[in-house]
Structures are given as C-alpha cells and as structure tokens.
Short mmCIF file of C-alpha atoms in Angstrom, two decimals:
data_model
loop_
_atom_site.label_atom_id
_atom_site.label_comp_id
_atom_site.label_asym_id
_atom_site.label_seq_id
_atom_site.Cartn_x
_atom_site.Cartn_y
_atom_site.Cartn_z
CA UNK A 124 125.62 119.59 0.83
CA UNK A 125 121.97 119.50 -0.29
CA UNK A 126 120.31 122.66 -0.15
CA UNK A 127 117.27 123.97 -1.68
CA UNK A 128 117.21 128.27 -2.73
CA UNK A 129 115.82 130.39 -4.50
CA UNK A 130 116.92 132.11 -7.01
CA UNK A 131 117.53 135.41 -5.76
CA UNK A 132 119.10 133.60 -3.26
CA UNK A 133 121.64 131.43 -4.82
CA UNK A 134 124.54 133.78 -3.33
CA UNK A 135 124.15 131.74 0.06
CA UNK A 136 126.10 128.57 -1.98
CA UNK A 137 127.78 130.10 -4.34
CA UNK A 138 131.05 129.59 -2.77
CA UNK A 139 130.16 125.79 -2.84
CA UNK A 140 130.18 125.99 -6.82
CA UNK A 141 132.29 125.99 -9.59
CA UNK A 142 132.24 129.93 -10.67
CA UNK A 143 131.44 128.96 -14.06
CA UNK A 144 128.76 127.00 -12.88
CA UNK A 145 127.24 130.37 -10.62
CA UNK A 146 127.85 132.29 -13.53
CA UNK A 147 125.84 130.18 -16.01
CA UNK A 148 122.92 129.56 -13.52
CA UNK A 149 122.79 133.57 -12.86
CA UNK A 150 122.80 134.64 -16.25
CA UNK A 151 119.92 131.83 -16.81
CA UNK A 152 122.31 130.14 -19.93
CA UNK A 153 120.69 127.09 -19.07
CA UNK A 154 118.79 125.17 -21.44
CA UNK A 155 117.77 121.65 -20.53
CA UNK A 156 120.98 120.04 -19.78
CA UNK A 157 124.63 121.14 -19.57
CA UNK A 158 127.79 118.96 -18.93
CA UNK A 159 130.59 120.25 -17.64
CA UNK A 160 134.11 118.60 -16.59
CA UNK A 161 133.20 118.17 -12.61
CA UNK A 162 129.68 119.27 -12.49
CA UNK A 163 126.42 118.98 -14.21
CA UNK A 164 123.38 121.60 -14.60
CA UNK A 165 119.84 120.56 -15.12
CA UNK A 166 117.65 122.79 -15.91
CA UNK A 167 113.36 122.68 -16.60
CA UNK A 168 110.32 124.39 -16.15
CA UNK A 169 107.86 122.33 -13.60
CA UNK A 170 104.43 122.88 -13.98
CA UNK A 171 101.93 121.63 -11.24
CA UNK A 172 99.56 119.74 -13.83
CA UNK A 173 96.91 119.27 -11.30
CA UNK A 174 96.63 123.40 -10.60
CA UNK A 175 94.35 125.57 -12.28
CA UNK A 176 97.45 128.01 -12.44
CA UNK A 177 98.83 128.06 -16.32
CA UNK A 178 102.31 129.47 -15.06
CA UNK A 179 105.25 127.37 -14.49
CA UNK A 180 108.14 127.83 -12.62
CA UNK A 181 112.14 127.16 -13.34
CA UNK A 182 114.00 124.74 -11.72
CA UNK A 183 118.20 124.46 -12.33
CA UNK A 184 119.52 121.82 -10.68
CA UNK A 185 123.29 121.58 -9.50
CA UNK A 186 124.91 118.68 -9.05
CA UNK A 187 129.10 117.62 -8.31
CA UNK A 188 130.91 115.16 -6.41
CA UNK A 189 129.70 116.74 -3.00
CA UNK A 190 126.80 119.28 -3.48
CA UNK A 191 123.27 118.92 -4.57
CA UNK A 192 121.29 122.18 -5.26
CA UNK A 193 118.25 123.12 -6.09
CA UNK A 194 117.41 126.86 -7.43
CA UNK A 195 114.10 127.89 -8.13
CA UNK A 196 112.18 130.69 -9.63
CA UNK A 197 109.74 130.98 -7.14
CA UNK A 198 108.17 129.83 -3.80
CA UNK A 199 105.41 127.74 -4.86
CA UNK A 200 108.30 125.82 -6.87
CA UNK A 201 110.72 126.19 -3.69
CA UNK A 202 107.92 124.54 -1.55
CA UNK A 203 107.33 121.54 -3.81
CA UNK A 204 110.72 120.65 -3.91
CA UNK A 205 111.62 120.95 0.12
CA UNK A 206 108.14 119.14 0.25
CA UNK A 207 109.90 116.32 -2.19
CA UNK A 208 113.57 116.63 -0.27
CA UNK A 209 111.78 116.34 3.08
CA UNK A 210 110.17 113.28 1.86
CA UNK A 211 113.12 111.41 0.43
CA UNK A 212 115.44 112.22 3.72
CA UNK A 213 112.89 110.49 5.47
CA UNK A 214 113.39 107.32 3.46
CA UNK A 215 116.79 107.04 5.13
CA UNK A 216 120.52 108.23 4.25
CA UNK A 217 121.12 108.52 0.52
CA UNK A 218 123.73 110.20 -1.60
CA UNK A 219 122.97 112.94 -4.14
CA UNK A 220 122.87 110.60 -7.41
CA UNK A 221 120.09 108.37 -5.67
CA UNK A 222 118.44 112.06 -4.16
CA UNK A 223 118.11 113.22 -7.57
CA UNK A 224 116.78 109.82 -9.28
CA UNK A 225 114.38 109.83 -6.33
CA UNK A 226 113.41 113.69 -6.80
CA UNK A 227 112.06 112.77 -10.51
CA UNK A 228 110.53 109.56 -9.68
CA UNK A 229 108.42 111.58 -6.80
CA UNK A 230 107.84 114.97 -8.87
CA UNK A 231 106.10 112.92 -11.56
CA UNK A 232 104.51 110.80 -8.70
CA UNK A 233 100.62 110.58 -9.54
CA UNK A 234 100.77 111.77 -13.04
CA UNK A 235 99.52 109.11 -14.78
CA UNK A 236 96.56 108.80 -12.39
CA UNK A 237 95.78 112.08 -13.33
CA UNK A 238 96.06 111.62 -17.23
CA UNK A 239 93.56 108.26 -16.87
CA UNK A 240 91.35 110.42 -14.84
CA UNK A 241 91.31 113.48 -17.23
CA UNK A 242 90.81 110.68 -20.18
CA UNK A 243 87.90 109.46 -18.41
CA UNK A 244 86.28 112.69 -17.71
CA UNK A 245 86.62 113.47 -21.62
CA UNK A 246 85.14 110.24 -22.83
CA UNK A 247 82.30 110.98 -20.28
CA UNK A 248 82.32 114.54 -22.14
CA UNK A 249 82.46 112.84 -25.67
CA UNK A 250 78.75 110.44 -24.02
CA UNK A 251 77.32 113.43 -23.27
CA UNK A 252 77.77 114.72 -26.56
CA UNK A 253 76.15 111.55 -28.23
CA UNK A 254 73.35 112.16 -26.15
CA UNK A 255 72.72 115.99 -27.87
CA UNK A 256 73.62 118.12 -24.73
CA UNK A 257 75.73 120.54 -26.23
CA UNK A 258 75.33 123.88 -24.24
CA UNK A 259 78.72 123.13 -22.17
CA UNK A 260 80.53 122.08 -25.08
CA UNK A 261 82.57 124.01 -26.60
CA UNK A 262 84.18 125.61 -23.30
CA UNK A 263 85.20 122.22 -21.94
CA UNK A 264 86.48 121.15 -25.54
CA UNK A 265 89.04 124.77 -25.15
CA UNK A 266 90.06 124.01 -21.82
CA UNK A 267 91.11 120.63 -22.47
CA UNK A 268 92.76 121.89 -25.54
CA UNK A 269 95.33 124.10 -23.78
CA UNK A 270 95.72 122.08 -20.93
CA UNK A 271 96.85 119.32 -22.94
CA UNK A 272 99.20 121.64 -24.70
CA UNK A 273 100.75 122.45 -21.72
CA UNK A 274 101.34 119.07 -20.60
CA UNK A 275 102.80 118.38 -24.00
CA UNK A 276 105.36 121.23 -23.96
CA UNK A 277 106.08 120.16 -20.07
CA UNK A 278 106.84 116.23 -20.60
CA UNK A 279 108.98 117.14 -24.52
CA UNK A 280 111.23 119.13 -22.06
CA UNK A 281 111.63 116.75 -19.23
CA UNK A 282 111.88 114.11 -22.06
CA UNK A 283 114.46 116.10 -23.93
CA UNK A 284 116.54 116.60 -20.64
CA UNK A 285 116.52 112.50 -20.00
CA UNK A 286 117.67 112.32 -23.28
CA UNK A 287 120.31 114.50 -22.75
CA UNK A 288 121.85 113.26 -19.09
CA UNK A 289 121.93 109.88 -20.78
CA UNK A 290 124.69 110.53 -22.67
CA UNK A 291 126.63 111.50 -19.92
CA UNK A 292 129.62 112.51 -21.82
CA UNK A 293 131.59 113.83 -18.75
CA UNK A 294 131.28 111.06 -16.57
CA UNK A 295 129.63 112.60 -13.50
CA UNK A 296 126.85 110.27 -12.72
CA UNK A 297 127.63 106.51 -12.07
CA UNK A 298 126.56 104.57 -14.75
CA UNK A 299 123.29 103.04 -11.93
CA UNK A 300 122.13 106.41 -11.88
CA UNK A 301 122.74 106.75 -15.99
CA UNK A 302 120.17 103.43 -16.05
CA UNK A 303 117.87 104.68 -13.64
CA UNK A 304 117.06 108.07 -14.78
CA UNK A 305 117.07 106.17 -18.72
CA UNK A 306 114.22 104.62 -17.06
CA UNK A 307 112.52 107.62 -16.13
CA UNK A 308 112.99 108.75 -19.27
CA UNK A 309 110.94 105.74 -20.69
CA UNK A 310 108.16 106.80 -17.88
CA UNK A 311 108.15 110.55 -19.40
CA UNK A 312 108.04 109.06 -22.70
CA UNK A 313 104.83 106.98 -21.69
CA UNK A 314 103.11 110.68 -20.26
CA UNK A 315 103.85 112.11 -23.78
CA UNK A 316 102.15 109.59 -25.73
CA UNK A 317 99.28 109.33 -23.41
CA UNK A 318 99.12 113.21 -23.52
CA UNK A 319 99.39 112.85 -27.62
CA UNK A 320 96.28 110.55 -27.60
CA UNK A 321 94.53 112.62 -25.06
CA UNK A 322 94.77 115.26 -27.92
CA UNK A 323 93.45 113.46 -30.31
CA UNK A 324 90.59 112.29 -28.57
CA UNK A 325 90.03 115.97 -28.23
CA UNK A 326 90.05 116.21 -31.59
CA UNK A 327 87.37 113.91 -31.91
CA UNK A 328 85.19 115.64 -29.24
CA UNK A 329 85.27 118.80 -31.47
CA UNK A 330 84.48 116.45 -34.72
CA UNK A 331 81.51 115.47 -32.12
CA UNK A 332 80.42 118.10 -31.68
CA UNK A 333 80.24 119.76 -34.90
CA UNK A 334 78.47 116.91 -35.79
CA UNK A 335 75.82 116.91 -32.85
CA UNK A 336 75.64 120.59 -33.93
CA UNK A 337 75.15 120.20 -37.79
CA UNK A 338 72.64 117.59 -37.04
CA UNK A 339 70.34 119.50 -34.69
CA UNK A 340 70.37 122.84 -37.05
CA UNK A 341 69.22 119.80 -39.36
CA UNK A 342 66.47 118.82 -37.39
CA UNK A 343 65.18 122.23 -37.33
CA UNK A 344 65.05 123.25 -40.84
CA UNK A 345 63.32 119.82 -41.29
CA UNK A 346 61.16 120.84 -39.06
CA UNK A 347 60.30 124.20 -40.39
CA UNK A 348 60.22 122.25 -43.86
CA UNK A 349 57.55 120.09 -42.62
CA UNK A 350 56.01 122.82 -41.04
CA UNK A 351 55.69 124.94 -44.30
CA UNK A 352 54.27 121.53 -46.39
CA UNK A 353 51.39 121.52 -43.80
CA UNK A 354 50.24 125.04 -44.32
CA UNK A 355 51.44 125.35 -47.93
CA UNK A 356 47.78 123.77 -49.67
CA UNK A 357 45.92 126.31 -47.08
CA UNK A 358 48.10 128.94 -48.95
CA UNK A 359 46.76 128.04 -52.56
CA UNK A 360 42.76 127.55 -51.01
CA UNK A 361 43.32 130.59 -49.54
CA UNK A 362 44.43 132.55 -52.58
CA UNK A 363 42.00 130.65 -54.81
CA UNK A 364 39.15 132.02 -52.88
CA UNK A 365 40.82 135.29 -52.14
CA UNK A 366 39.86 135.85 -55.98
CA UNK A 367 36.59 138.10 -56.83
CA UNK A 368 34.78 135.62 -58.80
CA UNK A 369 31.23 135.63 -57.93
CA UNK A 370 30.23 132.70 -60.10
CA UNK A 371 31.56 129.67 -57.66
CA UNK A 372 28.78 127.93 -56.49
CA UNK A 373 30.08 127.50 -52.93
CA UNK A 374 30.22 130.53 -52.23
CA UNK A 375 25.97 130.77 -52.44
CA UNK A 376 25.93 127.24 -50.51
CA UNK A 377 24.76 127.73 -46.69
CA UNK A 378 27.69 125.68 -45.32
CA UNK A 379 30.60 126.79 -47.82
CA UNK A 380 32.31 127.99 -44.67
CA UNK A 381 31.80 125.34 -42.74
CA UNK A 382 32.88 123.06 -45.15
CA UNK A 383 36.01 124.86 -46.34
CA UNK A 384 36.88 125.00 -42.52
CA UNK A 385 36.54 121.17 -42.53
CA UNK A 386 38.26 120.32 -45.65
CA UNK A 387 41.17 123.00 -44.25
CA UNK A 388 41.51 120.94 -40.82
CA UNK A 389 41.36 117.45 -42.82
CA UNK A 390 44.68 118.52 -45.05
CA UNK A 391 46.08 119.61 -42.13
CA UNK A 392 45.59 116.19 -39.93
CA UNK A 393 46.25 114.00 -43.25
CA UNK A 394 49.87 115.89 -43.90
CA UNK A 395 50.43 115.63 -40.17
CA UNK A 396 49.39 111.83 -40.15
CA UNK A 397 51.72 111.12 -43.70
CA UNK A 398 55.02 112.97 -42.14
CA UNK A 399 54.44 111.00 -38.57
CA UNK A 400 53.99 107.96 -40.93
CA UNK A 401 57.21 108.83 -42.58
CA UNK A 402 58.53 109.84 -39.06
CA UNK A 403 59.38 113.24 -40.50
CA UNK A 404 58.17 114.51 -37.35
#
C-alpha cells in the first residue's frame, strides 16, 4: 500500500504497521534514520528552497515489505509529496524501493539550477559592488546569509540520512536500491559543497563591501582635506590683516582691496590646479 497522510492522520494506516513502528513515528523518536528488523523509518525536515517561507516541514517515511507511507507535518508538505507520488505513478508500475529512490531523485529535482542561478545573481551582486553602488548592500548580503544557512542545515540532514540507509544493517532494501540512493547521496553531497562555496563567496561580498565602504569614507575625508588646504593660506591672509597695524603700506594703496581679492582668487585656482595635477581631486 502507498499512501500519503498527515500526521494527525496517521491512525487511518496504523493497522498496516508494525506497533512499534506507530509508536515511534507518534511520539516523533525519529531522528534521521532508524532500522528496524522488518521495517525502516526515514525521517527529515524538507524545506521548499525556492519559497520565501523560512519554515520547514517533517517528513517520516515508512517503509516494509508491502507498505510505503508517507507522514507529514503539514499540508504544504502533504501536497508536494502527492504532487511527487502522482508524478512517479504516472511513469508506470513500480514497487516501493524504486517509489522511494524516485521520490528523492524528484524532491531534489531542479536544485542545482537553482544554486547556479542564486551563484550568478551574487556574483552580479559582488559587480555591482566593484562599481561603488552600495545602498542595497548590506540587506542582500543578510538575506543570502541565512538562506544559505538554511540550505546548509537542509542538505547535512538529507546527507546524514543517505549516509545512514547505506549501511543497511537490517537488510530491508535490495542491495539496487542500497546503490541507487548511495548515489543520491553523492548528488546531496555535490548541493552541500556548492552551498559551502556559495557561503564563502558571501563572505567575500561582505569583505567587498567593507572595502567599497572604507574606500568611499576615504574619498571624502580626502576631499574635505583638500578642501581645507585650499582655504587654509586665506585663513593666515585673513588673520594677518585682521591685525590693527596701521603702518602696512597697502592698506593706504587705492587698490589694496582689489589686489588682495586677486591674489586671494589666484591661491585659490593655483591649489585647485596643483591637486587636479596630482589628481587629488
């Protein structure tokens, strides 16, 4: 029987199980994967990777000689999977060893699209950083940061399970299905590692952009640096001739003003000519 429930409805094939089994998934003593003499119990939390939801959703998975069952937390997680089931009965009669190796081929179908796309979309992030537009920044670099740490939680526990069912110390799979869920198990192992660099190339966006950052506050104070070497010889004419003597003889000559005006404007122009030259400005 292959049957997919929820888990406050798990009573409808309980008399299909082994009692310990019932009494394992109802208690929620499940971690990752248990072997028992006639029956095995997997259990994980799926997360829909390409959702802006940050909840996931348990999934215990039943599995003996003649039944196939899938218990979930929730709807959204009881939808996937009849979405999944629905799609594999399609593909033509199969029994529940090749079911289940085909439910975790399709429930990881499109993940590695997803993980080149997101790694494109933060190297594009990571350009526009180089170019100095840093207003957006910082929120994209947090979001990235805990959706990455999501998916690296999500594929260590699918990885761990793999690990786990391919020891297969009570015999219940077939050793096909031992060799073709080892191979998924490679395939998670691939999403971890791309996940892994994914973080790291986070980490270099926020290097980025601490950078981009340090340099512009940079630019400024050179700026205001420059700024204050411009007007800083005004500052000493102006506080030479702010003193009361009356013996300087430009002060009695008809174009004094005029000519301290000039001579004013010329340091001005020749600082702002030297820094340009320097390209200090």
């Amino acid at each position: 029987m292959l049957k997919v429930v929820l888990f406050s409805n798990m009573h409808e094939v309980a008399s299909f199980m082994e009692p310990k089994a019932f009494s394992y998934i109802k208690e929620s003593q499940i971690e990752s994967f248990e072997s028992f003499e006639y029956f095995n119990l997997i259990a994980f939390n799926w997360y829909d990777i390409r959702s802006e939801s940050v909840l996931d959703s348990k999934i215990i998975i039943y599995i003996d000689a003649n039944d196939l069952f899938f218990f979930c937390e929730d709807e959204p997680a009881q939808n996937h999977c009849l979405k999944i089931i629905k799609a594999i009965e399609d593909e033509g009669s199969l029994n529940n060893e090749q079911i289940l190796c085909r439910f975790f081929v399709k429930i990881f179908s499109g993940d590695m699209d997803y993980l080149d796309a997101f790694e494109l979309e933060t190297n594009d992030i990571v350009t526009r950083l180089l170019s100095g537009r840093l207003d957006f920044a910082m929120d994209e670099i947090l979001a990235r940061r805990q959706k990455l740490l999501r998916l690296k939680r999500y594929y260590e526990q699918i990885d761990a399970v793999f690990d786990e069912i391919a020891i297969n110390d009570n015999k219940v799979f077939k050793s096909s299905t031992i060799k073709r869920l080892t191979i998924l198990g490679s395939r998670t192992d691939r999403y971890l590692n791309k996940v892994c660099n994914l973080q790291e190339i986070v980490i270099q966006m926020q290097e980025t952009y601490q950078s981009q950052l340090s340099m512009q506050q940079n630019n400024l104070m050179k700026f205001f640096t420059v700024i204050t070497a411009i007007f800083l010889p005004l500052t000493l004419l102006v506080g030479w001739y702010g003193m009361n003597f009356v013996n300087m003889p430009e002060l009695h000559w008809t174009y004094g003003y005029v000519a301290f005006i000039a001579f004013s404007v010329g340091i001005v122009v020749a600082l702002i000519l030297y820094f340009r030259h320097k390209k200090w400005l």
